[in-house]
Amino acid sequence: MCTDSGNNVYFSDLGGNRIYRYRTNGILEVFAGSGNSGSVDGNGVFTSFTSPSALAADTADNIYVWDSGNQVIRRINQSRDVVTIAGHQSSSPSDGVGTNASFNYIVSAMCADGLGNIYLACFSSSGGESIRKMSATTNVTTLAGSFTQGGYANGAGSLARFNGGGDEGIFFSQGMIFLADAFNHRIRTIAFNPSPQPVADADLNLS
C-alpha cells in the first residue's frame, strides 16, 4: 500500500490484477487495471497487470507499481495513464536505463524521496539481494548488496550483504535509507555521506 499527498490510500490486488484507490471520503474505486492478466499500457480500466504487488507514491502523486508477473515497473499518474517505465522479462537482474534494466523480484518494499527517485529492495533467483535506485529519468543503479550473494555484512556498496528475500520494508528519511532486513532480524541503514578514508603520505625524496 501507499498514500498520496491527499491521504488517499492505494493498494494492489495481486490476484485480481488491479490497483485500487480508497479515497478519504470513504469511496473505494478501481484506479487502474481491467482485471485481466496482461501488460497493456493505457488509461484506467483499459490497462492490464499481472500480479501487481509493491507500490510507492512520489511527491507529484504518481503511483509506481511493481508488476511482478511481467517483471516491470509501471507508473500511473493522477489521470490514470499507465506507462511501463523500467524492466523487462529476464532471468537475471541488471542495471540500465528504462526497459534496458531488469529485475527478478521486488518484495513489499518500494519508496520515494523528494526528488523523484524510487528505492527498491530486490532479490534474485540466485539468492542475492540488493538495494537499487531508479532515478526520475528511469536510470536504474545498484546502491548496495549483491545480485548473487545473500547473508549479513555491513560495508560500502557491493560489500554489503542482505538476507535474500528478507526485506519487508524500506523508507527514505533525512538523506538515508532505512531497511527492515527481516531474515537477519535487523534494521539497516544506507547513508550517502561516505566517511573519509585515510591516505598514507607519499614517499617522496627531494634533492
Rosetta silent file (secondary structure, phi, psi, omega in degrees, C-alpha in Angstrom):
SEQUENCE: MCTDSGNNVYFSDLGGNRIYRYRTNGILEVFAGSGNSGSVDGNGVFTSFTSPSALAADTADNIYVWDSGNQVIRRINQSRDVVTIAGHQSSSPSDGVGTNASFNYIVSAMCADGLGNIYLACFSSSGGESIRKMSATTNVTTLAGSFTQGGYANGAGSLARFNGGGDEGIFFSQGMIFLADAFNHRIRTIAFNPSPQPVADADLNLS
SCORE:     score description
SCORE:     0.000 S_00000001
   1 L     0.000  160.062  172.552    0.000    0.000    0.000 S_00000001
   2 E  -154.385  167.428  178.461    0.940    3.664   -0.316 S_00000001
   3 E  -127.341  150.580  176.044   -0.677    7.076    0.185 S_00000001
   4 L   -96.127 -174.098 -175.828   -0.644   10.238   -1.907 S_00000001
   5 L   -68.233  -17.898  177.846   -0.363   13.843   -0.718 S_00000001
   6 L   -96.065   10.308  179.323   -4.117   13.977   -0.138 S_00000001
   7 L    67.367   18.235  168.622   -4.011   10.904    2.147 S_00000001
   8 L   -73.939  143.476 -175.881   -5.835    8.708   -0.351 S_00000001
   9 E  -104.738  134.774  177.662   -4.749    5.082    0.038 S_00000001
  10 E  -116.660  139.728  175.047   -3.692    2.872   -2.887 S_00000001
  11 E  -145.389  151.651 -178.533   -3.330   -0.892   -2.745 S_00000001
  12 E   -97.602  143.654  175.619   -2.664   -3.622   -5.249 S_00000001
  13 E  -104.912   96.796 -172.803   -4.876   -6.668   -5.757 S_00000001
  14 L   -57.439  -47.091 -178.115   -2.323   -9.355   -6.529 S_00000001
  15 L   -82.779  -24.030 -178.534   -4.805  -11.975   -7.705 S_00000001
  16 L   -92.969   -3.765  175.142   -7.297   -9.543   -9.209 S_00000001
  17 L    57.389   39.910  178.287   -4.697   -7.674  -11.328 S_00000001
  18 E  -135.633  158.598  170.521   -5.980   -4.253  -10.312 S_00000001
  19 E  -112.338  127.476 -178.625   -4.833   -1.174   -8.415 S_00000001
  20 E  -108.192  152.582  171.950   -7.449    0.301   -6.078 S_00000001
  21 E  -122.804  129.080  175.489   -7.787    3.739   -4.529 S_00000001
  22 E  -107.987  108.279 -175.225   -9.566    4.294   -1.225 S_00000001
  23 L   -75.619  159.619  179.938  -10.495    7.971   -1.033 S_00000001
  24 L   -66.357  -16.896  176.808  -10.629    9.994    2.162 S_00000001
  25 L   -87.562    6.804  176.114  -14.414   10.279    1.700 S_00000001
  26 L    90.130    4.033 -179.600  -14.710    6.508    2.088 S_00000001
  27 L   -88.300  128.288  174.768  -15.178    5.658   -1.595 S_00000001
  28 E  -102.045  129.267 -177.231  -13.289    2.613   -2.894 S_00000001
  29 E  -142.492  154.904  172.722  -12.644    2.590   -6.639 S_00000001
  30 E   -74.723  120.939  179.745  -10.562    0.813   -9.251 S_00000001
  31 E   -86.085  -39.916  178.746   -7.705    3.163  -10.074 S_00000001
  32 E  -159.672  152.859  177.064   -6.206    1.085  -12.902 S_00000001
  33 L   105.025  134.059  179.788   -6.419   -2.377  -14.390 S_00000001
  34 L   -83.482  -17.987 -172.070   -9.127   -4.330  -16.182 S_00000001
  35 L    98.900  -17.406  175.738   -8.717   -7.406  -14.009 S_00000001
  36 L   -82.305  144.981  175.987   -7.354   -9.396  -16.931 S_00000001
  37 E   -72.671  132.760 -179.674   -3.791  -10.665  -16.775 S_00000001
  38 L   170.243 -166.591 -178.939   -1.524   -8.813  -19.213 S_00000001
  39 L  -142.488   41.285 -175.392    0.836   -5.882  -19.669 S_00000001
  40 L   -86.599  123.391  171.650   -1.203   -3.352  -21.635 S_00000001
  41 L   -80.091  159.970  180.000   -0.416    0.337  -21.087 S_00000001
  42 E   155.824 -139.738 -176.832   -3.189    2.889  -21.475 S_00000001
  43 E  -126.062  131.175  171.266   -5.744    4.573  -19.244 S_00000001
  44 H    52.652 -125.135 -176.599   -7.565    3.351  -16.157 S_00000001
  45 H   -77.137   -2.815  177.503   -9.514    0.133  -16.586 S_00000001
  46 H   -93.827   32.412  178.116   -8.329   -0.184  -20.201 S_00000001
  47 L  -130.137  170.825  177.944   -4.954   -1.460  -18.967 S_00000001
  48 L  -143.406  149.250  177.208   -3.731   -4.772  -17.607 S_00000001
  49 E  -129.889  162.776  172.670   -1.302   -6.052  -14.975 S_00000001
  50 L  -127.662  103.947  179.674   -0.100   -9.497  -13.980 S_00000001
  51 L    56.795   59.735  176.929    0.143   -9.951  -10.212 S_00000001
  52 E   -68.304  143.686 -178.137    0.889   -6.341   -9.206 S_00000001
  53 E  -133.944  -96.045 -172.076    2.380   -6.060   -5.718 S_00000001
  54 E   -63.229  142.479  179.124    4.623   -3.352   -4.197 S_00000001
  55 E  -127.859  155.976  171.266    3.553    0.288   -4.604 S_00000001
  56 E  -150.948  150.377  178.087    5.141    3.707   -3.999 S_00000001
  57 E  -121.577  137.135  176.560    3.939    7.293   -4.485 S_00000001
  58 L   -96.322 -178.609 -175.151    6.151   10.285   -5.323 S_00000001
  59 L   -69.926  -16.518  175.681    5.612   13.930   -4.405 S_00000001
  60 L   -91.652    7.031  179.383    3.722   14.525   -7.686 S_00000001
  61 L    67.620   22.983  166.561    1.274   11.739   -6.705 S_00000001
  62 L   -74.513  140.676  179.146    2.455    9.387   -9.409 S_00000001
  63 E  -106.572  125.755  179.624    1.918    5.784   -8.309 S_00000001
  64 E  -103.349  134.608 -174.031    4.678    3.269   -9.086 S_00000001
  65 E  -123.806  127.829  167.427    3.736   -0.408   -9.356 S_00000001
  66 E   -83.935  107.061 -179.566    5.940   -3.479   -9.279 S_00000001
  67 E   -89.765   88.275 -165.067    4.142   -5.612  -11.863 S_00000001
  68 L   -65.051  -36.342 -179.028    5.629   -8.872  -10.666 S_00000001
  69 L   -68.751  -23.748  178.249    4.253  -11.181  -13.342 S_00000001
  70 L  -103.584   -6.243  179.814    5.740   -9.002  -16.068 S_00000001
  71 L    58.257   41.468 -178.374    8.911   -8.077  -14.102 S_00000001
  72 E  -134.980  161.177  172.377    8.464   -4.382  -14.867 S_00000001
  73 E  -100.578  127.179  178.420    7.862   -1.078  -13.095 S_00000001
  74 E  -113.207  147.900  178.081    4.697    0.723  -14.185 S_00000001
  75 E  -120.507  134.194  179.005    3.817    4.368  -13.430 S_00000001
  76 E  -121.671  121.723  176.531    0.260    5.679  -13.060 S_00000001
  77 L   -88.203  179.164 -175.798   -0.393    9.435  -12.986 S_00000001
  78 L   -73.283   -8.393  170.200   -3.450   11.072  -11.485 S_00000001
  79 L   -87.328    2.332  178.480   -5.158   10.981  -14.890 S_00000001
  80 L    71.323   23.229  174.106   -4.825    7.170  -14.553 S_00000001
  81 E   -78.837  125.321 -178.451   -2.445    6.882  -17.502 S_00000001
  82 E  -103.666  127.177 -179.739   -0.388    3.700  -17.106 S_00000001
  83 E  -134.219  134.421  172.535    3.109    3.562  -18.628 S_00000001
  84 E   -80.782  121.241 -172.929    5.790    0.877  -18.383 S_00000001
  85 E  -115.200  -17.596 -179.289    8.955    2.736  -17.446 S_00000001
  86 E  -157.475  149.484  174.695   11.570    0.144  -16.432 S_00000001
  87 L    95.133  162.252  173.174   12.369   -3.543  -16.635 S_00000001
  88 L  -159.371  165.970  179.713   11.736   -6.443  -18.968 S_00000001
  89 L   -63.390  123.172 -177.831   11.290  -10.197  -18.678 S_00000001
  90 L  -159.722  150.803  176.646   14.645  -11.637  -17.638 S_00000001
  91 L   -90.448   -6.385 -179.197   16.125  -14.420  -15.516 S_00000001
  92 L  -139.456  134.304 -178.942   18.950  -12.204  -14.259 S_00000001
  93 L   -74.163  150.643  177.342   18.862   -8.638  -12.866 S_00000001
  94 E  -155.553  151.151  176.306   20.911   -5.867  -14.459 S_00000001
  95 L   -82.239  162.717 -179.757   21.281   -2.107  -14.203 S_00000001
  96 E   159.265 -176.085 -179.141   20.427    0.215  -17.079 S_00000001
  97 E  -101.782  128.822  174.408   18.040    2.902  -18.248 S_00000001
  98 H    59.138 -130.264 -176.848   14.327    2.208  -18.508 S_00000001
  99 H   -75.532   -1.441  171.439   13.414   -1.072  -20.146 S_00000001
 100 H   -78.791  -19.585  174.897   17.104   -1.919  -20.594 S_00000001
 101 L   -79.101  162.350  176.950   17.240   -2.602  -16.853 S_00000001
 102 E  -143.533  153.489  179.896   15.916   -5.872  -15.435 S_00000001
 103 L  -132.480  149.573  168.122   14.599   -7.170  -12.121 S_00000001
 104 L   -92.494  -65.989 -177.775   13.888  -10.634  -10.742 S_00000001
 105 E  -140.214  145.683  168.971   11.781   -9.891   -7.688 S_00000001
 106 E  -124.193  121.066  178.801   10.875   -6.904   -5.559 S_00000001
 107 E   -75.521 -166.613 -174.302    9.425   -7.756   -2.180 S_00000001
 108 E   -75.360   58.581 -171.070    6.926   -5.479   -0.447 S_00000001
 109 E  -149.956   95.927  170.859    9.471   -2.699   -0.402 S_00000001
 110 E  -141.930  146.022  175.447    9.490    0.419   -2.578 S_00000001
 111 E  -153.942  167.577 -178.656    9.659    4.061   -1.532 S_00000001
 112 E  -124.176  152.999  169.574   10.324    7.514   -2.985 S_00000001
 113 L  -101.435 -172.014 -177.573   12.377   10.508   -1.897 S_00000001
 114 L   -81.321    0.683 -176.465   11.550   14.159   -2.514 S_00000001
 115 L  -111.557    9.321  178.627   13.459   14.292   -5.806 S_00000001
 116 L    88.263    7.299  175.562   11.539   11.670   -7.752 S_00000001
 117 L   -85.032  143.229  177.101   13.928    8.785   -7.062 S_00000001
 118 E  -113.648  132.763  178.923   12.445    5.388   -6.250 S_00000001
 119 E  -109.171  136.664 -171.646   14.282    2.937   -3.972 S_00000001
 120 E  -132.707  133.725  172.705   13.642   -0.777   -4.339 S_00000001
 121 E   -93.952  113.401 -171.328   14.568   -3.812   -2.262 S_00000001
 122 E  -118.532  147.349  169.415   15.277   -6.512   -4.849 S_00000001
 123 E  -137.388  158.742 -174.197   16.276  -10.147   -4.714 S_00000001
 124 L  -115.866  165.633 -179.286   17.216  -12.615   -7.392 S_00000001
 125 L   -66.082  -16.962  178.491   16.541  -16.271   -8.034 S_00000001
 126 L   -87.351    1.452  176.167   20.189  -16.987   -7.161 S_00000001
 127 L    95.923   -3.656  177.438   19.644  -15.798   -3.580 S_00000001
 128 L   -78.300  155.738  178.116   21.322  -12.413   -3.843 S_00000001
 129 E  -139.014  139.949 -175.963   19.683   -9.299   -2.519 S_00000001
 130 E  -145.932  155.012  174.328   20.346   -5.681   -3.383 S_00000001
 131 E  -104.449  124.779 -173.280   19.021   -2.192   -2.802 S_00000001
 132 E  -124.350  157.497 -177.873   18.514   -0.373   -6.073 S_00000001
 133 E  -124.462  133.028  171.319   17.609    3.152   -7.112 S_00000001
 134 E  -113.005  118.388 -177.833   15.569    4.280  -10.085 S_00000001
 135 L   -74.854  172.206  178.561   16.078    7.959  -10.857 S_00000001
 136 L   -62.674  -21.141  176.746   13.403   10.306  -12.155 S_00000001
 137 L   -97.145   15.999  175.639   14.854    9.644  -15.619 S_00000001
 138 L    66.679   25.240  173.732   14.447    5.855  -15.053 S_00000001
 139 E   -82.991  117.505 -176.664   18.163    5.152  -14.676 S_00000001
 140 E   -98.463  123.357  178.772   18.378    2.014  -12.511 S_00000001
 141 E  -131.507  153.499  177.720   21.540    1.565  -10.418 S_00000001
 142 E   -94.840  123.739 -178.062   22.503   -0.792   -7.597 S_00000001
 143 E   -90.614  -38.448 -174.657   23.371    1.023   -4.355 S_00000001
 144 E  -156.765  152.193  177.313   24.205   -1.875   -2.053 S_00000001
 145 E    94.250 -170.777 -173.113   24.281   -5.651   -1.940 S_00000001
 146 L  -136.116  144.582  175.104   24.852   -8.355   -4.498 S_00000001
 147 L   -73.090  -21.959 -170.479   22.828   -9.980   -7.277 S_00000001
 148 L  -116.728  -13.536 -175.652   24.364  -13.369   -6.478 S_00000001
 149 L  -130.327  132.353  172.709   25.122  -13.468   -2.724 S_00000001
 150 L  -105.280 -167.535  178.907   22.934  -13.048    0.341 S_00000001
 151 L   124.508 -150.497  177.618   23.810  -13.149    4.035 S_00000001
 152 L  -139.900  120.824  173.892   24.726  -10.468    6.518 S_00000001
 153 E  -162.039  134.788  169.831   27.583   -7.965    6.212 S_00000001
 154 L   -84.113  158.413  178.355   27.957   -4.252    6.699 S_00000001
 155 L   152.931  172.405 -178.357   30.063   -2.325    4.227 S_00000001
 156 L   -82.441  135.689  170.298   30.032    0.102    1.353 S_00000001
 157 H    52.997 -121.458 -174.327   28.100   -0.666   -1.796 S_00000001
 158 H   -72.343   -6.376  176.723   28.665   -4.159   -3.146 S_00000001
 159 H   -79.350  -20.923 -179.523   30.425   -5.246    0.076 S_00000001
 160 L   -72.536  152.087  176.510   27.132   -5.182    1.984 S_00000001
 161 E  -134.453  142.171  177.342   25.017   -8.330    2.251 S_00000001
 162 L  -126.763  156.397 -178.450   21.333   -8.792    2.999 S_00000001
 163 L   -79.282  116.781 -170.881   19.394  -11.975    3.645 S_00000001
 164 L   -50.428  122.085  178.197   17.864  -12.940    0.300 S_00000001
 165 L    81.352    5.758 -172.171   14.158  -12.218    0.141 S_00000001
 166 L   -99.248    5.090 -179.554   14.068  -10.881    3.683 S_00000001
 167 E   -83.036  120.491 -176.829   13.413   -7.183    3.145 S_00000001
 168 E  -111.458   -1.450  178.897    9.953   -6.312    4.397 S_00000001
 169 E  -172.330  146.859  179.094   10.062   -2.523    4.323 S_00000001
 170 E  -144.091  141.496 -173.644   12.120    0.385    3.028 S_00000001
 171 E  -149.270  140.671  178.899   11.875    4.070    3.867 S_00000001
 172 E  -109.037  125.513 -179.338   13.783    7.221    2.920 S_00000001
 173 E  -155.146  138.073  174.497   14.273    9.880    5.609 S_00000001
 174 L    53.717   37.819  176.381   16.856   12.561    6.446 S_00000001
 175 L    77.995    9.875 -179.396   19.024   11.611    3.499 S_00000001
 176 E  -130.242  156.839  172.115   19.250    7.918    4.450 S_00000001
 177 E   -97.928  131.296  173.496   17.530    4.666    3.547 S_00000001
 178 E  -109.979  133.412 -170.487   16.122    2.629    6.424 S_00000001
 179 E  -134.152  131.646  172.578   15.575   -1.040    5.681 S_00000001
 180 E   -89.611  102.443  179.141   13.901   -3.900    7.573 S_00000001
 181 E   -89.800   84.374 -163.451   16.197   -6.850    6.889 S_00000001
 182 H   -62.585  -45.478 -175.360   13.652   -9.344    8.195 S_00000001
 183 H   -73.381  -18.312  172.265   15.519  -12.654    7.942 S_00000001
 184 H   -93.830   -3.266  176.406   18.536  -11.086    9.658 S_00000001
 185 L    57.523   45.728 -177.826   16.228   -9.577   12.326 S_00000001
 186 E  -143.204  154.773  167.309   17.782   -6.134   11.966 S_00000001
 187 E  -100.516  123.634 -176.517   17.023   -2.590   10.875 S_00000001
 188 E  -110.890  154.708  174.876   19.724   -1.470    8.455 S_00000001
 189 E  -126.545  147.977  172.856   20.613    1.999    7.148 S_00000001
 190 E  -122.787  118.386 -178.447   22.280    3.121    3.943 S_00000001
 191 E  -103.221  155.106 -179.155   23.903    6.560    4.122 S_00000001
 192 L  -111.886   18.575  177.687   25.033    8.698    1.201 S_00000001
 193 L  -122.632   77.498 -175.209   27.798   10.551    3.043 S_00000001
 194 L   -58.760  144.037  179.197   30.737    8.137    2.984 S_00000001
 195 L   -71.465  144.135  178.080   33.371    8.602    5.681 S_00000001
 196 L   -65.429  141.305 -178.930   36.720    9.958    4.521 S_00000001
 197 L  -100.222  134.479  179.474   39.360    7.294    4.107 S_00000001
 198 L   -65.442  140.811  179.522   42.896    7.852    5.448 S_00000001
 199 L  -121.204  126.733 -178.811   45.541    8.179    2.770 S_00000001
 200 L   -67.940  149.579  176.830   49.187    7.428    3.521 S_00000001
 201 L   -62.046  144.790  176.511   51.772   10.092    2.862 S_00000001
 202 L   -70.532  145.253  179.236   53.510    9.808   -0.469 S_00000001
 203 L   -89.051   89.800 -176.611   57.052    8.501   -0.351 S_00000001
 204 L  -110.948  136.635  173.268   58.852   11.466   -1.885 S_00000001
 205 L  -116.366  116.028 -179.374   62.560   12.096   -1.919 S_00000001
 206 L  -102.133  138.101  178.855   63.516   15.636   -2.726 S_00000001
 207 L  -132.544    0.000    0.000   67.036   16.516   -3.763 S_00000001
